[in-house]
Amino acid sequence: RPTDDQLRRRIAAGLGEVRVRSHGLTVDALDDAELLRQHSPLMSPLVWDLAHAGNYEEQWLIRAAQGQEAIRPDIDVLYDAFENPRARRVELPLLSPGEAQEYNARVRRRVLDHLDRAVFDSGAALLDGGFVYGMVIQHEHQHDETMLATHQLRRGDPVLREPAPPAPPPTGGQPAGTEAEEVRIPAGPFTMGVSDEPWAYDNERPAHVVRLPAYHIDTAAVTNARYLEFMADGGYDQARWWSPAGWEWRNRSGKRSPAFWRRDAGQWLRRRLGRVEPVPPDEPVQHVCFYEAEAYARWAGKRLPTEAEWEKAARHDPATGRSRLYPWGDAEPGEHHANLGQRLLRPTPAAAFPAGASPYGVRQLVGDVWEWTATDFAGYPGFRAFPYREYSEVFFGGGYKVLRGGSWASHPVSARASFRNWDLPIRRQIFAGFRCARDAEAA
Ligand code: AVJ
Ligand code: FE
């Protein structure tokens, strides 16, 4: 376990880093009008996310953890996500971008002043292992990913700088695409979830044993090229590939291709953060909803993995019987492991990152695109809401599907393979794709 001093340094660095990233997506990138505008009814104005992150930090670090007096209790109601649906936030008397920056800085100064005196092993659950600080850092990173989805929906010239040059990702000794397409995971128990991971959320807890029958899972995510085959084969026009709810979505929405795609002179183009480019065949397909993933899988003679199947493929080490923190082991994510953290503003080709493979040889489970699973978001056996019901529990049973693995836009601090994301099965603005699985023949 890290000492209090090491934790303080890690927290201060993490808080600093996430704020730079938030500013890069807001005040450093766009003018006030663009920050206050509603770019899509699905999203908040960017300036809401910015001040919401500061307000969350005030509530959890200044008030709850440090027991200091409130700074702006009067604005809590504006930045309460449950009080204000995303589509209505533009109508609120929000802080201006300048005021939001000033407010966030004021909160941050107080937090850092007090951090020197923070004690992490007093027995207080909120502070244990620096939990509440980790929660606030991860919260802002998650909003940064949400802000990137807003950038993706925004119309207009690109404003986010592409890292130059986009380094070709490592693909291993053999050309991508020649690895086994799927692996067989033998029947047996594995440990799902975590109990001792200090910054894990309540919904990842507790660790518990799950027994699965044998199954096959794809070693890579479904690519644009494969998805185009599904489209060319009339995948969107045949009800037999779709679940009843999926077919209804297909009819109601009129969608016949992933979001942000457009056909031009016989070629498929995609708009990516304001740039229009040919759809790259080798990249994992992105911006498909759960229903599209489900239909593709059935067309391919497969199905989506359950959440447990995904996690076993990602974490279980058959040699030791242990579950790892990441597919490659317990080492923190490095650049050779996964495409994370907004380093590239796009996924890398499927089957890249051999060094990030899991013990079963499954690649890119972490990073690149979130992966839809077949599972409804619910609590694990023994779930206890902590530290507040509105992070996870209020979404249980609400028709949300679990997504796993993080995307190119997710920060490494939330990239542990036990991390759970969720969204409605119709959502396409998130950076989500999928991989397929299937039952194994009885041995
Ligand atoms: C876990 C990504 C679904 O953005 O709604 C942010 C994370 N919770 N603020 C979301 C979250 C509170 C959450 N997701
Ligand atoms: Fe939030």
Short mmCIF file of N, CA and C and ligand atoms in Angstrom, two decimals, residues 48-49 52-53 56 79 81 89 139-140 142-143 388 391, ligand 2:
data_model
loop_
_atom_site.label_atom_id
_atom_site.label_comp_id
_atom_site.label_asym_id
_atom_site.label_seq_id
_atom_site.Cartn_x
_atom_site.Cartn_y
_atom_site.Cartn_z
N TRP A 48 -21.42 23.50 -18.76
CA TRP A 48 -22.08 22.81 -17.64
C TRP A 48 -21.17 21.71 -17.10
N ASP A 49 -20.62 20.89 -17.99
CA ASP A 49 -19.72 19.81 -17.54
C ASP A 49 -18.54 20.39 -16.74
N HIS A 52 -19.80 21.61 -13.37
CA HIS A 52 -20.29 20.44 -12.64
C HIS A 52 -19.12 19.68 -12.01
N ALA A 53 -18.02 19.56 -12.74
CA ALA A 53 -16.84 18.89 -12.20
C ALA A 53 -16.33 19.64 -10.96
N TYR A 56 -18.86 19.15 -8.03
CA TYR A 56 -18.72 17.79 -7.48
C TYR A 56 -17.51 17.74 -6.56
N TYR A 79 -26.13 22.29 -10.94
CA TYR A 79 -25.20 21.27 -11.44
C TYR A 79 -25.56 19.88 -10.95
N ALA A 81 -27.22 16.63 -11.70
CA ALA A 81 -27.58 15.95 -12.94
C ALA A 81 -28.99 15.38 -12.90
N ARG A 89 -30.40 21.93 -19.65
CA ARG A 89 -29.35 22.64 -18.91
C ARG A 89 -28.99 23.98 -19.55
N HIS A 139 -14.23 11.02 -11.79
CA HIS A 139 -15.46 11.69 -12.20
C HIS A 139 -15.17 12.72 -13.29
N GLU A 140 -14.15 13.55 -13.06
CA GLU A 140 -13.86 14.59 -14.05
C GLU A 140 -13.37 13.96 -15.36
N GLN A 142 -14.32 11.13 -16.53
CA GLN A 142 -15.50 10.60 -17.23
C GLN A 142 -16.27 11.73 -17.91
N HIS A 143 -16.33 12.88 -17.24
CA HIS A 143 -16.98 14.02 -17.91
C HIS A 143 -16.16 14.50 -19.10
N TYR A 388 -22.66 7.05 -2.55
CA TYR A 388 -23.99 7.63 -2.75
C TYR A 388 -24.75 6.80 -3.77
N TYR A 391 -24.62 7.25 -7.83
CA TYR A 391 -23.57 6.91 -8.79
C TYR A 391 -24.01 5.69 -9.60
FE FE B 2 -21.14 13.89 -13.02
#
